[in-house]
Structures are given as C-alpha cells and as structure tokens.
Coordinates of C-alpha atoms in Angstrom, one line a residue:
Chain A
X1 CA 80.9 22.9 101.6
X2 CA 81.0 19.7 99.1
X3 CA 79.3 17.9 102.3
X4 CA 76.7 20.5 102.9
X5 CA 76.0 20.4 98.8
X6 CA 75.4 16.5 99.4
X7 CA 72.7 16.7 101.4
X8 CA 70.6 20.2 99.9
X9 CA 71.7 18.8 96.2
X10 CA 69.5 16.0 96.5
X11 CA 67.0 17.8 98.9
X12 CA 66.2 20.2 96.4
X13 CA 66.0 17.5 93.7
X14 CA 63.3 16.0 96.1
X15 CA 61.3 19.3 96.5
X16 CA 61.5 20.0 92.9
X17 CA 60.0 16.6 92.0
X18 CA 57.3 17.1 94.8
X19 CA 56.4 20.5 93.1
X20 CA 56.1 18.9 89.6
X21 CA 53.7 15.9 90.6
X22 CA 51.5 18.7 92.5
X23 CA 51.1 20.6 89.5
X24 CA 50.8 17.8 87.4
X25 CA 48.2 16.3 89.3
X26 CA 46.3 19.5 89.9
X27 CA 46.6 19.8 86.0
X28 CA 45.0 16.6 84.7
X29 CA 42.6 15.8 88.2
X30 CA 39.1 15.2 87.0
X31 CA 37.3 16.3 89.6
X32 CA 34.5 13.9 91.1
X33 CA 31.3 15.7 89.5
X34 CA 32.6 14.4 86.4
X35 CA 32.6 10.8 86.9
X36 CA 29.8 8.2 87.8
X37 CA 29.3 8.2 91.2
X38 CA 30.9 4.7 91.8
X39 CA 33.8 5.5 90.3
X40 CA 34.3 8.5 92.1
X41 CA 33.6 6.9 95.1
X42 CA 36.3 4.0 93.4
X43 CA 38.9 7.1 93.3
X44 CA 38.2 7.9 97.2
X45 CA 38.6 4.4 98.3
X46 CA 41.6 4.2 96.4
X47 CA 43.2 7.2 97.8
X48 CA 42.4 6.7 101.5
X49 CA 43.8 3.3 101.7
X50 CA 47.2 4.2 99.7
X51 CA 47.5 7.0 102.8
X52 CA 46.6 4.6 105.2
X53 CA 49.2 1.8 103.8
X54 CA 51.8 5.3 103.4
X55 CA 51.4 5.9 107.0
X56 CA 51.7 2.2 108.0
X57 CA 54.7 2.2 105.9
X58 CA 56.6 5.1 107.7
X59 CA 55.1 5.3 111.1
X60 CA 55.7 1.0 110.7
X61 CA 59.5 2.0 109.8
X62 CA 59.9 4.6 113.1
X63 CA 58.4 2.0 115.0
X64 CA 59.9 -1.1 114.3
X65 CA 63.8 0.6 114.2
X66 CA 63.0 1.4 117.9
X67 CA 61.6 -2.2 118.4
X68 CA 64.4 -3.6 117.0
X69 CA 67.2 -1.3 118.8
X70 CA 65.6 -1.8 122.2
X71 CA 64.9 -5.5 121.8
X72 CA 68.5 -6.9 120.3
X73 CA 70.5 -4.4 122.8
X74 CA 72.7 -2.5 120.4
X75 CA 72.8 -4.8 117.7
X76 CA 70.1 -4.0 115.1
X77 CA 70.3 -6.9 113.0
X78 CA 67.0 -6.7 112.3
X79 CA 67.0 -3.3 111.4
X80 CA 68.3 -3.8 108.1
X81 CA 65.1 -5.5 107.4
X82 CA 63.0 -2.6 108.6
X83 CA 61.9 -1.1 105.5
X84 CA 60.6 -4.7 103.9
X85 CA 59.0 -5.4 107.6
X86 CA 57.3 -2.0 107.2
X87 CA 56.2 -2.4 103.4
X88 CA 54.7 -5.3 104.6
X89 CA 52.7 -3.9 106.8
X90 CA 51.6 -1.4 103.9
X91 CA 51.2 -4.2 101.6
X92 CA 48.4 -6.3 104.3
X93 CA 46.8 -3.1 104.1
X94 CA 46.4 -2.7 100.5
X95 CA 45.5 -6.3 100.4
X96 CA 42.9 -5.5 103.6
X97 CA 41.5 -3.0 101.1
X98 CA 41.2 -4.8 97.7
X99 CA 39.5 -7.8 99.8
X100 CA 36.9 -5.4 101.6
X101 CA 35.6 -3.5 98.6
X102 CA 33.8 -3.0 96.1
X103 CA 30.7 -5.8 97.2
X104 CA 27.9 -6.2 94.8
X105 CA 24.6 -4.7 95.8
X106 CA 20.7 -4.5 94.9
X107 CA 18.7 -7.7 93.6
X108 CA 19.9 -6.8 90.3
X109 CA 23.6 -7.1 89.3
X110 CA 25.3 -6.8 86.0
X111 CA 28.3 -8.0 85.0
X112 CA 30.5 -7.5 82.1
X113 CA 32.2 -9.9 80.7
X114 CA 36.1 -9.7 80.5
X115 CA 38.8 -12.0 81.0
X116 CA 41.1 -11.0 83.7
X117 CA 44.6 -12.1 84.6
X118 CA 46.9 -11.9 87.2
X119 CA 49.7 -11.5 84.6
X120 CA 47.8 -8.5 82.8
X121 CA 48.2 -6.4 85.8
X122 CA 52.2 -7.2 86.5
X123 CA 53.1 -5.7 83.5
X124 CA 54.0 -2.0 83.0
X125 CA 57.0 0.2 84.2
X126 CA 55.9 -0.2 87.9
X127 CA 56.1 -3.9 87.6
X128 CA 59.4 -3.8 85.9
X129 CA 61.3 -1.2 88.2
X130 CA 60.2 -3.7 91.3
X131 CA 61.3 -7.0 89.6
X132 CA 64.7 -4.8 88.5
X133 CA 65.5 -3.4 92.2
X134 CA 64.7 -6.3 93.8
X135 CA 66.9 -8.2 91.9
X136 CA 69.6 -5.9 92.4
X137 CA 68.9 -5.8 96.2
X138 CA 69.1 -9.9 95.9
X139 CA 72.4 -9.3 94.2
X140 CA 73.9 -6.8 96.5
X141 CA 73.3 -9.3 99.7
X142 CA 74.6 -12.1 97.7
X143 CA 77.5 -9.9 96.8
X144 CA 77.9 -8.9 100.2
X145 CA 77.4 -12.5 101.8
X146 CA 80.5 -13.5 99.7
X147 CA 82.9 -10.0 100.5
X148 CA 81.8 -10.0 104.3
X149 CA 84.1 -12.0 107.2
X150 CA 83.1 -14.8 109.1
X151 CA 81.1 -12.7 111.2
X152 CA 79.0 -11.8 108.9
X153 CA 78.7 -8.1 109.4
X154 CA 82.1 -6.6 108.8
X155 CA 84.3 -6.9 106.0
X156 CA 88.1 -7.5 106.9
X157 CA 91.1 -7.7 104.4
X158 CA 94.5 -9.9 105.2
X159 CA 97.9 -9.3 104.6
X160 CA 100.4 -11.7 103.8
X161 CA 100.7 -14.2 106.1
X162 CA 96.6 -14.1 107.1
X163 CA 97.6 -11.1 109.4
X164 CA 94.3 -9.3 109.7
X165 CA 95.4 -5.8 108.8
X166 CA 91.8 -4.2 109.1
X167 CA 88.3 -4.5 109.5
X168 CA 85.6 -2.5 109.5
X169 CA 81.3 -2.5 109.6
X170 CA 78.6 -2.7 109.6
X171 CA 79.0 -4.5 106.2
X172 CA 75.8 -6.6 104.6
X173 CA 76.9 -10.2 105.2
X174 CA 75.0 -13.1 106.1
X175 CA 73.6 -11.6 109.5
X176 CA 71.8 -8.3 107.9
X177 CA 71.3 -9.9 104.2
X178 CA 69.7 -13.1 105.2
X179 CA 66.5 -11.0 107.0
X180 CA 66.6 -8.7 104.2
X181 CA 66.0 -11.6 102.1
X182 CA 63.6 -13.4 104.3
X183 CA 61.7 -9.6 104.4
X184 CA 62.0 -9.4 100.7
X185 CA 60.6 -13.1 99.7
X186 CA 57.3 -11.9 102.6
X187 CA 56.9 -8.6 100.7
X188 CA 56.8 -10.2 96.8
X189 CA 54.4 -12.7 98.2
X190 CA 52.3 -9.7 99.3
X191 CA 52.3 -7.8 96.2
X192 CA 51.4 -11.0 94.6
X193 CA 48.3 -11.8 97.2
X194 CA 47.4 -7.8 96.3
X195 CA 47.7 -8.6 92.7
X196 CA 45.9 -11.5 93.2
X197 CA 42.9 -9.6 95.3
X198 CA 42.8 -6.9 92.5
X199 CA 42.3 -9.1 89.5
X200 CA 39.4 -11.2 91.5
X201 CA 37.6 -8.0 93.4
X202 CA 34.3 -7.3 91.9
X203 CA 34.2 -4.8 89.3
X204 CA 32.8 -0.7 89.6
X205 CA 29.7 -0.7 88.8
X206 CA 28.8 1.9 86.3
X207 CA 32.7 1.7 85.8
X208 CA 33.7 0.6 81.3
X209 CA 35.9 -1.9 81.1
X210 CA 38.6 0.8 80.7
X211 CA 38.0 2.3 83.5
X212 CA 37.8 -0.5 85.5
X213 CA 41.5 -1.8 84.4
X214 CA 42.4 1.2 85.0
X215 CA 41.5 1.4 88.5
X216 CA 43.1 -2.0 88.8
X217 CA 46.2 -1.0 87.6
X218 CA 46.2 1.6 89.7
X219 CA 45.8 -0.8 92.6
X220 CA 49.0 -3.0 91.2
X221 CA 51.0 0.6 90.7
X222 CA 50.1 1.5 94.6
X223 CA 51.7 -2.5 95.5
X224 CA 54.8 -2.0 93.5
X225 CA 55.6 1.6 94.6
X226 CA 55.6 -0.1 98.0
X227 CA 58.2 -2.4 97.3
X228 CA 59.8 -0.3 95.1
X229 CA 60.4 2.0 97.7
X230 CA 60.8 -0.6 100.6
X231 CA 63.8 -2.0 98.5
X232 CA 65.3 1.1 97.3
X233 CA 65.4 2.3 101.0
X234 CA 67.2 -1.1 101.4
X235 CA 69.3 -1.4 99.1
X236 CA 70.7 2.9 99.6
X237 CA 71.7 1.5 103.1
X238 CA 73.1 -1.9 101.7
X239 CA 75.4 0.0 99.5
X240 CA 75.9 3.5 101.6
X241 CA 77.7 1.3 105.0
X242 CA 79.0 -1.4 102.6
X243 CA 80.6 1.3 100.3
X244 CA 82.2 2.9 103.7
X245 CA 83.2 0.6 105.3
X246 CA 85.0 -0.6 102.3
X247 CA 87.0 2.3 101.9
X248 CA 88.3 2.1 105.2
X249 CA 89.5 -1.2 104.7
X250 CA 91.3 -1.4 101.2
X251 CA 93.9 1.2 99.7
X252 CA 94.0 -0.3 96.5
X253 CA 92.9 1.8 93.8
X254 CA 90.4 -0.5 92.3
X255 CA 89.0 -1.4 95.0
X256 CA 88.7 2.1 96.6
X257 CA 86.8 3.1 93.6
X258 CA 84.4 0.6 93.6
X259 CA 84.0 1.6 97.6
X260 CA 83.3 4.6 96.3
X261 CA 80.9 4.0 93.6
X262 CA 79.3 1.4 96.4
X263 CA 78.6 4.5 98.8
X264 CA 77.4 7.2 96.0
X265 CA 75.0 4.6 94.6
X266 CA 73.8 4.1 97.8
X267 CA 73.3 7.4 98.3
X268 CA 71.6 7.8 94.8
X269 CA 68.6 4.9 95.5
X270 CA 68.0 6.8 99.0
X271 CA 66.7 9.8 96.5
X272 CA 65.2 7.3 94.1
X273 CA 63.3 5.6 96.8
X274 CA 61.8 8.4 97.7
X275 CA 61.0 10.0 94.2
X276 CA 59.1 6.6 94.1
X277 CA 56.9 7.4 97.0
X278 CA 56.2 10.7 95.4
X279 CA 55.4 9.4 91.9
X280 CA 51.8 9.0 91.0
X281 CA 50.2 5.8 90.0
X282 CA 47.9 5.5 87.1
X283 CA 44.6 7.4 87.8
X284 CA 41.7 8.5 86.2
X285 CA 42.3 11.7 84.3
X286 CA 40.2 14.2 82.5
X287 CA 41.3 12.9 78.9
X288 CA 40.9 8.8 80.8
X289 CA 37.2 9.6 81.4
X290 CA 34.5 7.4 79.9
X291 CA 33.1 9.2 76.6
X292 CA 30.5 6.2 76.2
X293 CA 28.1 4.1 78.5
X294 CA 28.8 0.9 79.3
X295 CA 25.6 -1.3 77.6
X296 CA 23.7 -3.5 80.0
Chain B
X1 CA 38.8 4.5 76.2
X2 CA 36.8 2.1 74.0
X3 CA 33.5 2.4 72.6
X4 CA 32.8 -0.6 71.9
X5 CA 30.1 -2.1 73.9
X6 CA 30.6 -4.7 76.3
X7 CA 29.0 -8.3 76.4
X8 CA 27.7 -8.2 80.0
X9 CA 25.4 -10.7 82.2
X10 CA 22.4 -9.5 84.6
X11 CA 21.1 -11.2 87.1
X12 CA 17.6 -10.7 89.3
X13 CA 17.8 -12.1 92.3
X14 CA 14.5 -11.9 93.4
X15 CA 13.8 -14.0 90.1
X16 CA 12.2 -17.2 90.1
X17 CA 14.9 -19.1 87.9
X18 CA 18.0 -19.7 89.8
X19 CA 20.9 -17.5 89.3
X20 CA 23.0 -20.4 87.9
X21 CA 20.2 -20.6 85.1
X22 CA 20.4 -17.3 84.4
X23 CA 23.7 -16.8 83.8
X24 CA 23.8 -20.0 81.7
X25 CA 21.0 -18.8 79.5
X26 CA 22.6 -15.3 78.8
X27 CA 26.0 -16.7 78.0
X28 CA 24.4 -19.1 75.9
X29 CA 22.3 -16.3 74.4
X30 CA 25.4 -14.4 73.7
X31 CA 27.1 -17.5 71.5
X32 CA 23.9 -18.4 69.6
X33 CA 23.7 -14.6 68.8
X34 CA 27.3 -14.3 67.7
X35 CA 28.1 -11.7 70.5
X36 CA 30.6 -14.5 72.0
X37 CA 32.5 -16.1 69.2
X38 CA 34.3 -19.3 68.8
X39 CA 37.4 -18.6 70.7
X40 CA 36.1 -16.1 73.1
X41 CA 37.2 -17.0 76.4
X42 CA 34.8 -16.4 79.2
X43 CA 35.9 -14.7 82.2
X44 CA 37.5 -16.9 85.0
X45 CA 34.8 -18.2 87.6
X46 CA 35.9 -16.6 90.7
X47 CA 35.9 -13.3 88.7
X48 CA 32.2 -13.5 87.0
X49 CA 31.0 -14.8 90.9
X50 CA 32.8 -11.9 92.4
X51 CA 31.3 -9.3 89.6
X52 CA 27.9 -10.9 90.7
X53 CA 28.3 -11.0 94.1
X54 CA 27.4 -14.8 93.8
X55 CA 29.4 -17.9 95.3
X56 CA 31.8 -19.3 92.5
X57 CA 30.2 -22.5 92.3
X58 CA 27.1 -20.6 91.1
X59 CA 28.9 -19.8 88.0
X60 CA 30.9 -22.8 87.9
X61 CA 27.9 -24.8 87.5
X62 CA 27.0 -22.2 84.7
X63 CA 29.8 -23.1 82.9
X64 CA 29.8 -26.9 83.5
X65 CA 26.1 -26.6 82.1
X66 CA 27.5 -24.3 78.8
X67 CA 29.8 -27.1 78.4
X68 CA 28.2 -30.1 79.0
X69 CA 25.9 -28.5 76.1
X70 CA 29.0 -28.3 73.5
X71 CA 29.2 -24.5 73.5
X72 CA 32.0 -23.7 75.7
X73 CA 35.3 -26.5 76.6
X74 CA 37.5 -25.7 79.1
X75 CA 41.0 -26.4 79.4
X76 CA 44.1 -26.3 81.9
X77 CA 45.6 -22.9 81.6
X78 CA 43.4 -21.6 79.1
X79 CA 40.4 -21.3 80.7
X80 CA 37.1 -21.6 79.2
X81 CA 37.0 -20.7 75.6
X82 CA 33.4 -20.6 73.0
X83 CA 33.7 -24.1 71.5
X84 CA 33.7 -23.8 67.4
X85 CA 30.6 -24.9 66.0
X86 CA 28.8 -23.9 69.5
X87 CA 26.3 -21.1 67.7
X88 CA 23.3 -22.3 65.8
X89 CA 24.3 -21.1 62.2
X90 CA 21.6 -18.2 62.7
X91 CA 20.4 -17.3 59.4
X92 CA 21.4 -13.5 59.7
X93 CA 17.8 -12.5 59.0
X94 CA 16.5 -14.4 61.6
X95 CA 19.4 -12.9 64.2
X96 CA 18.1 -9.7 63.5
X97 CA 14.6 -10.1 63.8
X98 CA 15.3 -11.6 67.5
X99 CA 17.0 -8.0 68.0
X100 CA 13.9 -6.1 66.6
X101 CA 11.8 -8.2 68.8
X102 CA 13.4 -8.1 71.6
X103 CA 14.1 -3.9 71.4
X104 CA 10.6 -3.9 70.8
X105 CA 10.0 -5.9 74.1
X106 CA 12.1 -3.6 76.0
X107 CA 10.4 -0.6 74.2
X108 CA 6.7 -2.3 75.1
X109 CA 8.0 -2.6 78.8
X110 CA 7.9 -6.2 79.0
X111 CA 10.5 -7.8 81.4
X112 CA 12.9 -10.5 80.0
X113 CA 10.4 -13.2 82.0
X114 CA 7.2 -12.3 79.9
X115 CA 9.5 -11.8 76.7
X116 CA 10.5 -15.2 77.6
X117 CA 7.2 -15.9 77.9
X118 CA 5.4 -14.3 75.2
X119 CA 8.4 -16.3 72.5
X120 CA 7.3 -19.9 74.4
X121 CA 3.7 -18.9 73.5
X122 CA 4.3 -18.0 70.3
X123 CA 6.7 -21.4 70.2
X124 CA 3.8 -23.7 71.6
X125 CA 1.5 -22.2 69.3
X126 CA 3.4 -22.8 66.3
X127 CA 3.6 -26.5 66.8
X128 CA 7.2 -26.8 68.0

C-alpha cells in the first residue's frame, strides 16, 4: 500500500502540474494574429526547436542507456552520465538553432541600438536553479567519491579489526561521479556557447527591444531547463542507489537516517526534474505584447 | 513594455556610401543630436554587425572612425562608451530646427541622400 502510494503520490503531483501549465498557457497565449509577423514567426521558431532539443533529450537518453549497456557488458558506468550526454545533445541543438536564425534580409536593415550581455541573460530564477543543482550534483559526487570503497562504485563499512562486514552498490564513487562530472563541465560549457549565440544572434525585426529580450530570455530559460533537468535526473539517481545501498550497509541510527533521507531526496528531484521539463519558459503573453512601434 | 523609442541605425545597401560610413554618420548623428549621451555605451560590435547582417569589421571600423574623431573611447571590459564633451554644444534652437527640417524632408519625400544633399547646397551656398 505505502509502496503503491510512492509511486501514484508523485504521479498524480506530475499530472496535476501538467494540467495547471496547460491551462495557464491556454490562458495568457496571444495568439499569432496579434503580433508582428516576425515575431510570431520568432515564437514558432522558438517552439519547434525546444521540441526538437525535448526529443533529442529523451529519445538521446533511451538511446545512449542501450549504447552504454550493450557496449561496457553489464557494467553501465557510463550510464550515470546519460542524462548530461543526452542534455547535451539538446543543448547542440538549441545552439544549432540560435546560430541558424534570425539572418538579416532586404537592402535595407535597421538596427536598434542596445547593449547586450552575456551576463544580462544568466540572470533570473532559471539561471539560479541550474547554478544551485548543479552545485549540489558536484557536491553529491564529491561526497560520494569520499564515502565510496576503493572500487569506486560500492560503499563498504569495517568492523573492528578492518574485517569487511558489508558492502553494497552501485554507490556514486569515483567510477560513476567522475563522467558525471566530465558530462556536467560539457553541458555548462553548452549553455554558455547557447547563451553566448543568443546574446550575438541578430535581432526580430519589427520586434521592441522588450520583446526582443524577451525572446532571448526565453532562449537562455529553454538552456537552463535543459540542464536543470539533465542534472536533477542525475542527481534523483545519485541519491536514490546511494541512499540504498547505504541502508543496507550501516545499522547505526544516524547513519540509517541520513540513508534514508539520501534515498527520499533522490526520489524527490526525480519529480522535480520533471516538473522542470514541464514548466514554461518566459514567452510572449497577451499583457507582454508591444503597445507601441519601435521608431526607425 | 517600454515606450520609449529606440535609438536605431539603417543601412541601404544598395547605397553608394559604404555601409561602414553609414553607420558612422548615424551614430555620430545621434551624439551631436543628444539622442546618444555622454556615457551611453554603444552596442558590442559583433552584436550591431549581426543586427545588420554586416561582417563585424564593418562596424568595427565604424567605431574606430567615432573614436578616432573624439566622440566615442573604448575601453577593456566596458566597451565603447559616448566620450564627454563628444556633442557639439547644439544651441537647443538650432537642434530643433534640424528636426523640423528633416521631418519636413521626410514629409516632402526626399531620401536621406538628397536631404544630405539639399543641406551641402544650402552649406556651399552659405560660404562655409
């Protein structure tokens, strides 16, 4: 019963979330009439390549978790670093997409004038929630580097006497935390190069300036949901088979409870990762839309 | 959403001045006029060329131009900033007659090249 609630506890949680950001966005979604053409068109490009980087992202996960099962024979080492692997994938194409569009046309071209940064678009509650979990995912392999054996994938506690009295794994040592690292430092470069892209791409035409950070932001929100998510997804496994097999290896009280705590928590950020996927980046909405021409 | 109207560039390509000058003569417009103040700072080159759709070094050489005529400086980090002292000291009047005569260009249908144009005249005629 309590393990049956586990699973449809958080399920529900999940549907109810998807529910809310479907009405929410129906709610406030301006629909395309209403803006300048380019900006509409802005919006489409927008959406088709954050599905197309969504389904690199999971089809890139299936795929690589077989890759790596069939290639290391049993031993998925690799596989801890599938969800970074995959959100880098994601993250080429959201950089393939900022690089590719929009490109200036017509003998005449206008231009205004604003000063752009790369640190104006990592700012922002996206940009903080990635910094934040991947710190803590940095944390947990360091953590787990220092708790694991010498094997670097189980965890083992000693009696008296250095009488091995248990061990038990997978664990996050040194052989799943240092690609989860390498994936990590790969995928933060890539949100940088799409942060990068988005701050240098040409500006909408027809698009104010407010609308035109705005659809930038939007572009840095899609990169950090990425990782967000990527990390989360890592971190929930991190946690969820470090937590257990900790509790099968101490009977200390302490300890036990922090095995505990390990395993729920893991459990939690496997929801959280994928309320992040669902949660909507900043978009143009019908009180957002332009009330003034831009002067030329 | 802001109202306030944007300091923007245009270029013609098909124009016979290069696209270098152009943009040089705008921004420069824009700080004589008081539209860019001292302290603005101009967007980053790869940004402007990109808005453009021009190679950066078009617009770099725009700026080294603004700058090697005192009205822009850059610097490491800060980018490139309206120098103080840069504008002309426009008599107010005067700044607003240039807007009348130019909305009156525009309204007249005259493109910016025969405004241009039609000012040297009136410049060369005038004995300067």
């Amino acid at each position: 019963m309590a393990a049956g609630l586990l699973f449809v506890v958080p399920l529900f949680g999940l549907l109810l979330v998807g529910v809310v950001v479907l009405v929410v966005l129906a709610a406030t979604h301006s629909p395309d009439a209403a803006l300048p053409h380019e900006v509409a068109s802005a919006r489409r490009h927008g959406v088709v390549v954050s599905v197309v980087a969504t389904t690199v992202l999971l089809l890139g996960a299936v795929v690589l978790t077989g890759m790596t099962a069939r290639s290391l024979q049993g031993t998925p080492v690799l596989a801890a670093a599938v969800p970074l692997l995959a959100a880098a994938g994601a993250l080429v194409v959201l950089l393939v997409g900022e690089l590719t569009w929009p490109r200036p046309k017509g003998a005449t071209r206008t231009a205004v004038l604003s000063d752009r940064r790369v640190r104006d678009l990592a700012r922002g509650g996206w940009a903080v929630t990635a910094l934040l979990v991947s710190g803590g995912l940095a944390l947990v392999v360091v953590v787990g580097a220092v708790l694991a054996d010498g094997s670097g994938r189980t965890i083992t506690t000693t009696s008296v006497g250095n009488r091995v009295s248990a061990t038990a794994g997978p664990f996050p040592g040194v052989v799943y935390g240092g690609p989860q690292l390498a994936a990590l430092v790969i995928a933060v470069a890539l949100v940088a190069l799409v942060l990068w892209a988005a701050t240098n791409r040409a500006a909408v035409v027809t698009a104010d300036p407010a609308t035109d950070a705005l659809l930038r932001r939007s572009s840095a929100a899609r990169a950090f949901r990425i990782l967000t998510f990527a990390v989360l997804l890592t971190l929930a496994a991190d946690l969820f088979y470090g937590g257990s097999a900790a509790q099968r290896v101490h009977d200390g009280a302490f300890a036990s409870a922090v095995a505990v705590a390990a395993t729920l928590a893991g459990l939690l950020c496997g929801v959280l990762s994928l309320v992040a996927l669902l949660f909507p980046v900043p978009r143009l909405t019908r009180s957002a839309l332009p009330q003034h021409p831009v002067r030329v | 959403m802001t109202a306030t109207p944007a300091v923007s560039v245009t270029l013609d390509l098909l124009a016979a001045t290069p696209p270098y000058e152009q943009v040089r003569a705008q921004l420069a417009g824009h700080i004589r006029a008081g539209a860019l103040q001292p302290g603005d700072k101009l967007p980053v080159v790869r940004a402007l060329a990109a808005d453009l759709g021009v190679a950066t070094n078009t617009v770099a050489r725009a700026y080294r131009e603004l700058e090697a005529g005192g009205l822009v400086t850059t610097r490491r980090r800060v980018g490139t900033i309206v120098q103080a002292g840069s504008g002309s000291e426009v008599e107010p009047a005067l700044l607003a007659q240039a807007k009348a005569f130019a909305r009156s260009a525009r309204v007249a249908g005259l493109s910016d090249d025969e405004t241009i144009d039609l000012v040297r005249g009136a410049l060369s005629a005038s004995g300067g």
